[in-house]
Structures are given as structure tokens and as C-alpha cells.
mmCIF file of C-alpha atoms in Angstrom:
data_model
loop_
_atom_site.group_PDB
_atom_site.id
_atom_site.type_symbol
_atom_site.label_atom_id
_atom_site.label_comp_id
_atom_site.label_asym_id
_atom_site.label_seq_id
_atom_site.Cartn_x
_atom_site.Cartn_y
_atom_site.Cartn_z
ATOM 1 C CA MET A 1 -0.047 -0.007 0.051
ATOM 2 C CA THR A 2 1.426 3.280 -1.103
ATOM 3 C CA ALA A 3 1.783 6.218 1.345
ATOM 4 C CA ASP A 4 -1.104 8.219 -0.602
ATOM 5 C CA THR A 5 -3.258 5.355 -0.349
ATOM 6 C CA LEU A 6 -3.047 4.824 3.342
ATOM 7 C CA ARG A 7 -3.304 8.660 3.789
ATOM 8 C CA ASP A 8 -6.533 8.518 1.798
ATOM 9 C CA ARG A 9 -8.325 5.542 3.724
ATOM 10 C CA VAL A 10 -7.367 7.340 6.885
ATOM 11 C CA THR A 11 -8.839 10.759 6.099
ATOM 12 C CA LYS A 12 -12.176 8.990 4.708
ATOM 13 C CA PHE A 13 -12.471 6.889 7.639
ATOM 14 C CA PHE A 14 -11.947 10.076 9.790
ATOM 15 C CA GLN A 15 -14.210 12.039 7.861
ATOM 16 C CA LYS A 16 -16.922 9.256 7.628
ATOM 17 C CA ASN A 17 -16.666 8.353 11.318
ATOM 18 C CA VAL A 18 -16.201 11.385 13.110
ATOM 19 C CA ALA A 19 -15.865 14.724 11.514
ATOM 20 C CA ASN A 20 -18.906 14.311 9.096
ATOM 21 C CA ARG A 21 -21.092 12.860 11.919
ATOM 22 C CA VAL A 22 -20.332 15.876 14.028
ATOM 23 C CA MET A 23 -20.548 18.523 11.291
ATOM 24 C CA ARG A 24 -24.028 17.477 10.236
ATOM 25 C CA GLN A 25 -25.208 18.237 13.495
ATOM 26 C CA MET A 26 -24.179 22.017 13.342
ATOM 27 C CA PRO A 27 -27.245 24.129 12.286
ATOM 28 C CA PHE A 28 -25.315 26.518 9.821
ATOM 29 C CA GLN A 29 -23.095 24.067 8.370
ATOM 30 C CA THR A 30 -23.110 23.870 4.599
ATOM 31 C CA LEU A 31 -24.523 20.243 3.454
ATOM 32 C CA LEU A 32 -24.908 18.906 0.419
ATOM 33 C CA GLU A 33 -27.755 16.234 -0.087
ATOM 34 C CA THR A 34 -27.359 13.511 -2.862
ATOM 35 C CA THR A 35 -29.535 10.856 -3.595
ATOM 36 C CA GLY A 36 -27.547 7.377 -2.903
ATOM 37 C CA ARG A 37 -26.964 5.675 -6.359
ATOM 38 C CA LYS A 38 -27.728 2.173 -5.026
ATOM 39 C CA SER A 39 -30.255 3.122 -1.831
ATOM 40 C CA GLY A 40 -32.034 5.764 -3.492
ATOM 41 C CA GLN A 41 -31.891 7.616 0.076
ATOM 42 C CA PRO A 42 -30.842 11.116 0.790
ATOM 43 C CA ARG A 43 -27.184 11.412 1.783
ATOM 44 C CA THR A 44 -25.684 14.472 3.370
ATOM 45 C CA THR A 45 -22.276 15.390 3.157
ATOM 46 C CA PRO A 46 -20.732 18.391 4.835
ATOM 47 C CA LEU A 47 -18.751 20.636 2.896
ATOM 48 C CA GLY A 48 -17.217 24.169 2.100
ATOM 49 C CA GLY A 49 -17.849 26.199 -0.687
ATOM 50 C CA ARG A 50 -19.305 29.692 -1.795
ATOM 51 C CA ARG A 51 -22.645 30.964 -3.354
ATOM 52 C CA ILE A 52 -21.989 33.260 -6.229
ATOM 53 C CA GLY A 53 -25.135 34.402 -7.689
ATOM 54 C CA ASP A 54 -27.095 31.742 -8.198
ATOM 55 C CA ALA A 55 -24.564 28.683 -8.145
ATOM 56 C CA PHE A 56 -22.786 27.183 -5.432
ATOM 57 C CA TRP A 57 -19.051 26.356 -5.915
ATOM 58 C CA PHE A 58 -16.881 23.893 -4.133
ATOM 59 C CA VAL A 59 -14.075 21.464 -4.577
ATOM 60 C CA SER A 60 -14.071 17.889 -3.996
ATOM 61 C CA GLU A 61 -10.971 16.398 -2.247
ATOM 62 C CA PHE A 62 -11.207 13.064 -3.789
ATOM 63 C CA GLY A 63 -13.034 13.606 -7.047
ATOM 64 C CA ASP A 64 -14.807 10.742 -8.705
ATOM 65 C CA ARG A 65 -13.556 8.653 -5.797
ATOM 66 C CA SER A 66 -15.991 10.417 -3.574
ATOM 67 C CA GLN A 67 -19.219 8.741 -2.889
ATOM 68 C CA TYR A 68 -21.022 12.206 -3.277
ATOM 69 C CA ILE A 69 -19.611 12.750 -6.661
ATOM 70 C CA ARG A 70 -20.453 9.056 -7.677
ATOM 71 C CA ASN A 71 -24.020 9.698 -6.496
ATOM 72 C CA ILE A 72 -24.077 13.076 -8.526
ATOM 73 C CA GLN A 73 -22.822 11.275 -11.558
ATOM 74 C CA ALA A 74 -26.002 8.784 -11.329
ATOM 75 C CA ASP A 75 -28.368 11.754 -10.352
ATOM 76 C CA PRO A 76 -27.246 15.480 -10.634
ATOM 77 C CA ASN A 77 -30.338 16.762 -8.779
ATOM 78 C CA VAL A 78 -29.009 17.810 -5.128
ATOM 79 C CA ARG A 79 -30.082 20.207 -2.512
ATOM 80 C CA VAL A 80 -27.638 22.470 -0.752
ATOM 81 C CA ARG A 81 -27.971 23.622 2.934
ATOM 82 C CA LEU A 82 -26.788 27.528 2.892
ATOM 83 C CA ASN A 83 -27.029 29.331 5.979
ATOM 84 C CA GLY A 84 -29.817 26.934 7.556
ATOM 85 C CA ARG A 85 -31.930 27.025 4.407
ATOM 86 C CA TRP A 86 -32.097 24.118 2.006
ATOM 87 C CA HIS A 87 -32.077 25.105 -1.838
ATOM 88 C CA ARG A 88 -32.710 22.693 -4.758
ATOM 89 C CA GLY A 89 -30.161 22.375 -7.563
ATOM 90 C CA THR A 90 -28.371 20.675 -10.541
ATOM 91 C CA ALA A 91 -24.948 19.822 -9.953
ATOM 92 C CA HIS A 92 -22.082 19.808 -12.748
ATOM 93 C CA LEU A 93 -18.881 18.135 -12.192
ATOM 94 C CA LEU A 94 -16.229 20.356 -14.363
ATOM 95 C CA PRO A 95 -12.958 18.240 -14.509
ATOM 96 C CA GLU A 96 -11.690 21.153 -16.904
ATOM 97 C CA ASP A 97 -11.774 23.628 -14.417
ATOM 98 C CA ASP A 98 -8.344 24.447 -12.834
ATOM 99 C CA ALA A 99 -9.614 23.346 -9.207
ATOM 100 C CA ARG A 100 -6.432 24.898 -7.042
ATOM 101 C CA ALA A 101 -7.248 28.270 -8.884
ATOM 102 C CA ARG A 102 -11.022 27.762 -7.728
ATOM 103 C CA MET A 103 -10.227 27.232 -4.401
ATOM 104 C CA ARG A 104 -8.379 30.817 -4.396
ATOM 105 C CA THR A 105 -12.005 31.951 -4.815
ATOM 106 C CA LEU A 106 -13.515 29.856 -2.047
ATOM 107 C CA PRO A 107 -13.422 30.263 1.811
ATOM 108 C CA GLY A 108 -9.882 29.442 3.120
ATOM 109 C CA TYR A 109 -10.733 27.134 6.160
ATOM 110 C CA ASN A 110 -12.186 24.712 3.815
ATOM 111 C CA ASN A 111 -9.271 24.633 1.456
ATOM 112 C CA VAL A 112 -6.811 23.582 4.400
ATOM 113 C CA GLY A 113 -8.231 20.460 4.489
ATOM 114 C CA VAL A 114 -8.731 19.933 0.557
ATOM 115 C CA ARG A 115 -5.324 20.966 -0.035
ATOM 116 C CA THR A 116 -3.905 19.204 2.526
ATOM 117 C CA PHE A 117 -5.762 15.718 2.010
ATOM 118 C CA GLY A 118 -7.055 16.268 -1.459
ATOM 119 C CA THR A 119 -5.405 13.822 -3.933
ATOM 120 C CA ASN A 120 -7.766 14.056 -7.043
ATOM 121 C CA LEU A 121 -9.438 17.363 -6.770
ATOM 122 C CA LEU A 122 -12.524 18.034 -8.752
ATOM 123 C CA THR A 123 -14.725 21.389 -9.204
ATOM 124 C CA VAL A 124 -18.300 21.264 -8.960
ATOM 125 C CA ARG A 125 -20.857 23.949 -9.573
ATOM 126 C CA VAL A 126 -24.493 23.753 -8.377
ATOM 127 C CA ASP A 127 -26.939 25.671 -10.183
ATOM 128 C CA LEU A 128 -29.621 26.447 -7.776
ATOM 129 C CA ILE A 129 -33.221 26.740 -8.435
ATOM 130 C CA ASP A 130 -34.610 28.284 -5.232
#
């Protein structure tokens, strides 16, 4: 097992079993809700990003290896909770976008984790409907 693979496994384990469980309970934490591609059940993921106009932008640290990205590939209809309010939207994966440059336009506190642990950065834009 390579160092990157081990780091990815440890990071994903910590996020899934500790950080995400705590962050989902925070009333103003930004959440992304996708539909599970196998279960059909809602899946929520805490994340950071920024609303710009009628779009919400974020960078996935593990790209197409992230479960929520795989869910978006199966069904791009999502919801995003911003400042305690849910918004429906359509997610677009933007592999051609320069994710590192995009992160410079997003809140810095989230970028620390993405930059530190990210191994397959992928920009995502959610066009908000309401």
C-alpha cells in the first residue's frame, strides 16, 4: 500500500466516522444532499464552498472517488443547505476547471483540508433553482 493510499483511507475513515457526523449536527454547516445511487436514500455530506449568484461552487478533495460525486454522476439533482436554508439545484462536475485556482475564490478554512488531504481535486458547480 502506498503512502497516498493509506492517507486517503485514514482521511476517509476519519471524515465518515467522526468529522462528518459532528458537522452534520451544526445548524449552519453547509451540507450537500445527494440521492444514494444504490439505496435511493438521501445522503448528506458537510462541505465548504461559496455561493456566487445563483450557483454554489466547491472543490471535492477525492474527485470521482468520492461517494457523493458518484451519486451526482448517477443523479445530478441535489440540495444544498446554506446558512440553515435548503436550496434545490443541479450539480455539474467540471474536470476542465482549474480546481486549485478555484479554491483561491472559496473560503480559506475549507481549503486547508482539501489542499492537505486532496489527491484528486474536482470542481463542482451547483446551479441553484430556489
